mmCIF file of C-alpha atoms in Angstrom:
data_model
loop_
_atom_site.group_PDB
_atom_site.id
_atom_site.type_symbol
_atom_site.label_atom_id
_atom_site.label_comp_id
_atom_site.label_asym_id
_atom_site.label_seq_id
_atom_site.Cartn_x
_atom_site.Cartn_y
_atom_site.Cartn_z
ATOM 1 C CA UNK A 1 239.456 -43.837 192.828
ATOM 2 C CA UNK A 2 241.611 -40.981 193.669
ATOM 3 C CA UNK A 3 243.896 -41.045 190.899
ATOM 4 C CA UNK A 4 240.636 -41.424 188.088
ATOM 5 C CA UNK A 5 239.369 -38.072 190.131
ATOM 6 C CA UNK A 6 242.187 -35.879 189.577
ATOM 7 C CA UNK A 7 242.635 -37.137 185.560
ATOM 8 C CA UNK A 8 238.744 -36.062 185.387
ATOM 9 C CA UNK A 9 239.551 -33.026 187.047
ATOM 10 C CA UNK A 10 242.512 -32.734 185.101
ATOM 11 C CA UNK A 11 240.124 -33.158 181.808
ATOM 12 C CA UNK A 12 237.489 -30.474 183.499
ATOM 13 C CA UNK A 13 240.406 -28.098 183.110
ATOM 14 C CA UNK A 14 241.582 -28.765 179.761
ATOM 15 C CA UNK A 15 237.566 -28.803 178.598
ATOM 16 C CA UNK A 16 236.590 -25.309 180.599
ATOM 17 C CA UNK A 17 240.247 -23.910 179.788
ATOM 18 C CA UNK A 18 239.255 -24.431 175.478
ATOM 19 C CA UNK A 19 235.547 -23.152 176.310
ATOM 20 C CA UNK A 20 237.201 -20.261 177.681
ATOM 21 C CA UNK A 21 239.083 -19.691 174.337
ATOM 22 C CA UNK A 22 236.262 -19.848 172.590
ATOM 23 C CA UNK A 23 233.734 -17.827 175.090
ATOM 24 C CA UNK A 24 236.358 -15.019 174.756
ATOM 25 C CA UNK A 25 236.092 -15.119 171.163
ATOM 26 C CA UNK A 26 232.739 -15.634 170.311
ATOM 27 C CA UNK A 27 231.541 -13.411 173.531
ATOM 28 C CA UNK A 28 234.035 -11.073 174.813
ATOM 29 C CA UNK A 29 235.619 -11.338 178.306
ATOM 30 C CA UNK A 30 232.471 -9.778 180.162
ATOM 31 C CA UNK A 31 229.726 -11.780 178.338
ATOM 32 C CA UNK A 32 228.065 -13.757 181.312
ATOM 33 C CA UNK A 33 228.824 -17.074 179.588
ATOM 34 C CA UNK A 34 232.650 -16.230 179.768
ATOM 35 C CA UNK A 35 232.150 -15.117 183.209
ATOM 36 C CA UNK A 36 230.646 -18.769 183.988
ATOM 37 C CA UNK A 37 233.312 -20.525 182.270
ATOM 38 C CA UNK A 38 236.181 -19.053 183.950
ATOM 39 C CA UNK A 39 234.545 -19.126 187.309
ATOM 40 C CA UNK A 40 234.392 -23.045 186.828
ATOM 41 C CA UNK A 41 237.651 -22.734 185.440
ATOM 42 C CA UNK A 42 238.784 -21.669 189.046
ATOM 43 C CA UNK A 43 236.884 -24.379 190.861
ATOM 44 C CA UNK A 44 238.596 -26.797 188.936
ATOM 45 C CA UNK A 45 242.003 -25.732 189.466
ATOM 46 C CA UNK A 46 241.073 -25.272 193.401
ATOM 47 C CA UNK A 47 240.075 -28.488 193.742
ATOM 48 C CA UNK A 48 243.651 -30.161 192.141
ATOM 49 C CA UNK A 49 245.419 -27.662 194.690
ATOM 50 C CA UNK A 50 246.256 -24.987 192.076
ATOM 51 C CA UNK A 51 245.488 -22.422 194.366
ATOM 52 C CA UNK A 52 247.583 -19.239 192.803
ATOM 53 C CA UNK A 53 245.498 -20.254 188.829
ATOM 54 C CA UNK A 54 242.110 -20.734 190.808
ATOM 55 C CA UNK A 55 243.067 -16.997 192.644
ATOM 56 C CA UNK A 56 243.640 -15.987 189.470
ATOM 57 C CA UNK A 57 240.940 -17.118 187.422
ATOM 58 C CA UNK A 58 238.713 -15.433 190.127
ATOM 59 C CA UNK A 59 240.615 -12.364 190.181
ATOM 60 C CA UNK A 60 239.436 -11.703 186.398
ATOM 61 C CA UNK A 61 235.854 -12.845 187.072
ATOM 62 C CA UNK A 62 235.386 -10.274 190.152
ATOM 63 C CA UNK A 63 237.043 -7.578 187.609
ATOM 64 C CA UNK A 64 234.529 -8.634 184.830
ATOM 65 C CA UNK A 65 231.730 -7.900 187.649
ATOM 66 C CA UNK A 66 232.757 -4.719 188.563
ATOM 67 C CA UNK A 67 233.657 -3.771 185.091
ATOM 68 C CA UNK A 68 229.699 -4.165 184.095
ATOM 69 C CA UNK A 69 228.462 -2.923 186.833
ATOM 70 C CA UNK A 70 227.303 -5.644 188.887
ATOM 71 C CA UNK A 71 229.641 -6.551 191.489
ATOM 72 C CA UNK A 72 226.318 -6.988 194.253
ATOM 73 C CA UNK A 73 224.595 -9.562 191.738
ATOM 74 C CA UNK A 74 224.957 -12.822 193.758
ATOM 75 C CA UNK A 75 227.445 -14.514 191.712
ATOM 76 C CA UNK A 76 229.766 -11.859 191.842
ATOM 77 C CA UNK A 77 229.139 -12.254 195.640
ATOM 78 C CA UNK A 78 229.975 -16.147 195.031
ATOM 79 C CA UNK A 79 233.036 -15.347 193.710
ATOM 80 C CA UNK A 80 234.196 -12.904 196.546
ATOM 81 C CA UNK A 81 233.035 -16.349 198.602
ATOM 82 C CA UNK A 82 235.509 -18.143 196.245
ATOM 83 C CA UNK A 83 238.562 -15.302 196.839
ATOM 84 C CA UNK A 84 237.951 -15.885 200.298
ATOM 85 C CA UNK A 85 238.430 -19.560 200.748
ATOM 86 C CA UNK A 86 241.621 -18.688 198.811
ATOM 87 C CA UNK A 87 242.728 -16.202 201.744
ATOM 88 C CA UNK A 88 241.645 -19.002 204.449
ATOM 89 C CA UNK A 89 243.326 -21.836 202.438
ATOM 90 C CA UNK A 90 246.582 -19.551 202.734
ATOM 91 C CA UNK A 91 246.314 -19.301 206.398
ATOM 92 C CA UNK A 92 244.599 -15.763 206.717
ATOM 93 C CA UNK A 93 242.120 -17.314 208.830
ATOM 94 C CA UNK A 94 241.131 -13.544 210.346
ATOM 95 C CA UNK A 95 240.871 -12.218 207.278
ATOM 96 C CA UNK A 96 238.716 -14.536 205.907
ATOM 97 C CA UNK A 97 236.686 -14.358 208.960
ATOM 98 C CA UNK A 98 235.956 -10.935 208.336
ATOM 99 C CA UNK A 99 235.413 -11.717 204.421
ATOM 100 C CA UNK A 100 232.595 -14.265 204.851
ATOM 101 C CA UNK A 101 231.007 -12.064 207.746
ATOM 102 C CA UNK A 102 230.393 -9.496 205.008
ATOM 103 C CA UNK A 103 229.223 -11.832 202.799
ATOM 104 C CA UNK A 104 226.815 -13.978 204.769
ATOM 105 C CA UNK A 105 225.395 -10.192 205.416
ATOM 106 C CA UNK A 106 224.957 -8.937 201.800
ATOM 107 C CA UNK A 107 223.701 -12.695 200.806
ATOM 108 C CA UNK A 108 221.451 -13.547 203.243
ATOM 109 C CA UNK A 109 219.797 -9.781 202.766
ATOM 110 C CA UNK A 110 219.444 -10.577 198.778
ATOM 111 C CA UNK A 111 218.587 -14.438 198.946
ATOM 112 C CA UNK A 112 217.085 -14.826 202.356
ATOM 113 C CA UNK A 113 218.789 -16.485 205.326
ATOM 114 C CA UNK A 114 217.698 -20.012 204.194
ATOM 115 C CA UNK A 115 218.852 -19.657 201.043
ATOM 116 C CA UNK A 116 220.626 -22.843 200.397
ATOM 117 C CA UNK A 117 224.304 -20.828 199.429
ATOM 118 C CA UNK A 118 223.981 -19.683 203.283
ATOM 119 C CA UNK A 119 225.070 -23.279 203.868
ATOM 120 C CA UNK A 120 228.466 -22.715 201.712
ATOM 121 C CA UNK A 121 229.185 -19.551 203.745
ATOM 122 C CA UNK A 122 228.425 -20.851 206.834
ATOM 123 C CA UNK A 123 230.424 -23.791 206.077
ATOM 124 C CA UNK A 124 233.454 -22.069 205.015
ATOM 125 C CA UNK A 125 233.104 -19.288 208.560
ATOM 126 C CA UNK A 126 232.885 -22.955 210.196
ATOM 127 C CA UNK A 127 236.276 -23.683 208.666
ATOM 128 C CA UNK A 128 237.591 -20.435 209.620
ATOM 129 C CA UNK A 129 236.471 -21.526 213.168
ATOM 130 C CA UNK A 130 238.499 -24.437 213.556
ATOM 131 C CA UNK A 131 241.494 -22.703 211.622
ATOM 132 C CA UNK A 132 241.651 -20.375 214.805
ATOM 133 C CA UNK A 133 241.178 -23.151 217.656
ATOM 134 C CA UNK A 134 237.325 -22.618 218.106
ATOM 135 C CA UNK A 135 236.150 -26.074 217.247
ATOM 136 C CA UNK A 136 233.111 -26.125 219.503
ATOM 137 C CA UNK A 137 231.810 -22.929 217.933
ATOM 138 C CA UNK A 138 233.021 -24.383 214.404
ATOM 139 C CA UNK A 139 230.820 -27.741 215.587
ATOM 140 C CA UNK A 140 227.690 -25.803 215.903
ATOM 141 C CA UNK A 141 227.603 -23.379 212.707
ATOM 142 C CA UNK A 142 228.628 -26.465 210.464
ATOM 143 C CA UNK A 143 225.797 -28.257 212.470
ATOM 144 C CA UNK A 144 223.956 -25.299 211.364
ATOM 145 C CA UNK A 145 225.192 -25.373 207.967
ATOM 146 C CA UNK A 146 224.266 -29.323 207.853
ATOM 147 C CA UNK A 147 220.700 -28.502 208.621
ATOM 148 C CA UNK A 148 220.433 -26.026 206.124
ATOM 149 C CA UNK A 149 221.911 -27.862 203.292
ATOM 150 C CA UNK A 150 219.086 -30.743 204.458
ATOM 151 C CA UNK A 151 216.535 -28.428 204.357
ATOM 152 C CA UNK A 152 217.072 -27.200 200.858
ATOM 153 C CA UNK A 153 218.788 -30.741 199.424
ATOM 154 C CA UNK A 154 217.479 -33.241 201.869
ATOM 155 C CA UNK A 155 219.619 -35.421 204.209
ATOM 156 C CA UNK A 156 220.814 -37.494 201.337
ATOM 157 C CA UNK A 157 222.535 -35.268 199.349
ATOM 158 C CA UNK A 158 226.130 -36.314 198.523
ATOM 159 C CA UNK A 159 227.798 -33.266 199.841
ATOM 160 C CA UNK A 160 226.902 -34.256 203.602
ATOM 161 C CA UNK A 161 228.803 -36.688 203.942
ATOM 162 C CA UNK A 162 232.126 -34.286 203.737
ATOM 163 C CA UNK A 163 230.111 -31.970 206.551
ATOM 164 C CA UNK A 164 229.274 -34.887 208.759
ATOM 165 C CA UNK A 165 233.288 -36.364 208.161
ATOM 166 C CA UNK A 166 234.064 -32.451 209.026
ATOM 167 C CA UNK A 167 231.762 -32.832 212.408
ATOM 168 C CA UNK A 168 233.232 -35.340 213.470
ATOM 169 C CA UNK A 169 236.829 -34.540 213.345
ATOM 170 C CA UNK A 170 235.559 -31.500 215.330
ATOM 171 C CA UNK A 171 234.258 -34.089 217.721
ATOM 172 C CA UNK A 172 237.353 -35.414 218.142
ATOM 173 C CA UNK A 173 239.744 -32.409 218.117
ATOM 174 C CA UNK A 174 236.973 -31.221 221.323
ATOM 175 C CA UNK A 175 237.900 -34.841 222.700
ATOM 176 C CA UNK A 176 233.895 -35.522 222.499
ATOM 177 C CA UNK A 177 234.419 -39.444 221.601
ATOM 178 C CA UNK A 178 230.560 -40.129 221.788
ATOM 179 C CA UNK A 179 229.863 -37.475 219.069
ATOM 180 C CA UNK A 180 232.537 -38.401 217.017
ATOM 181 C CA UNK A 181 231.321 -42.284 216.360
ATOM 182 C CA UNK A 182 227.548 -40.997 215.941
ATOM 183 C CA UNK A 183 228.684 -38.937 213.126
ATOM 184 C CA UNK A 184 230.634 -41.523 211.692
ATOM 185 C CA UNK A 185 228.179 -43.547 212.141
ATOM 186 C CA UNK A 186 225.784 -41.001 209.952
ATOM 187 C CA UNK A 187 228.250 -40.872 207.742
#
């Protein structure tokens, strides 16, 4: 199952990287569809570990923003969310501490605090959280995150299993056995 993921990713890549082409072509290199493409682009790449082409890929979406003037529109706040993860996934933990601070701020003041994105942010400080030895503190905002993401998804949505896996590893790394097998358990 893991091998047919990565060849679809691998095929998400080669698809977004030829929409891209033609976006740029068709559009320009600011249009919002080109904007949209490459941002996907990035996610792609992230997710098969190509961290510097996913950085990269961002990089020129966050200059499109600024470059028309809307670098506080949401998704140009997404993709500072996206740069971010980058930062934590190469070990600036503090950094991207201070990153998703700001941007749970500026979000949560244009979409509202339970905005459903709030649950991305707060998973990703979470993260951050256990990066720096905090895992009872990173247990209760991705507990936090987990209710939020129910809220606006409901408590079958595919992407809590990976937060539930996430609490209980938490669990475990606190030594808190009990918690660990009801999350599994949930799971």
């Amino acid at each position: 199952a893991a091998v047919h993921a990565v060849l679809r990713l691998q095929e998400a890549v080669e698809r977004f990287e030829a929409a891209l082409v033609i976006a740029n072509r068709v559009n320009g290199p600011s249009h919002q569809e080109t904007i949209a493409t490459l941002n996907n682009l990035g996610g792609a790449l992230l997710r098969l570990g190509r961290v510097d082409e996913a950085e990269s890929a961002w990089r020129r979406v966050e200059a499109s923003w600024r470059e028309t003037g809307r670098a506080d529109h949401p998704s140009a706040l997404l993709t500072r969310l996206n740069l971010a993860t980058v930062r934590r996934l190469r070990g600036d933990a503090h950094g991207a501490m201070v990153e998703y601070g700001q941007l749970a701020w500026a979000l949560s003041a244009t979409l509202g605090t339970t905005h459903p994105v709030m649950s991305a942010v707060m998973t990703q400080q979470a993260r951050c959280l256990a990066d720096l030895g905090d895992f009872a503190q990173s247990a209760e905002l991705m507990s936090w995150a987990l209710q939020l993401r129910n809220q606006a998804h409901g408590a079958t949505h595919p992407d809590n299993g990976e937060l539930l896996r996430e609490l209980a590893v938490l669990a475990l790394r606190r030594h808190d056995i009990e918690t660990a097998r009801r999350q599994r358990a949930l799971d």
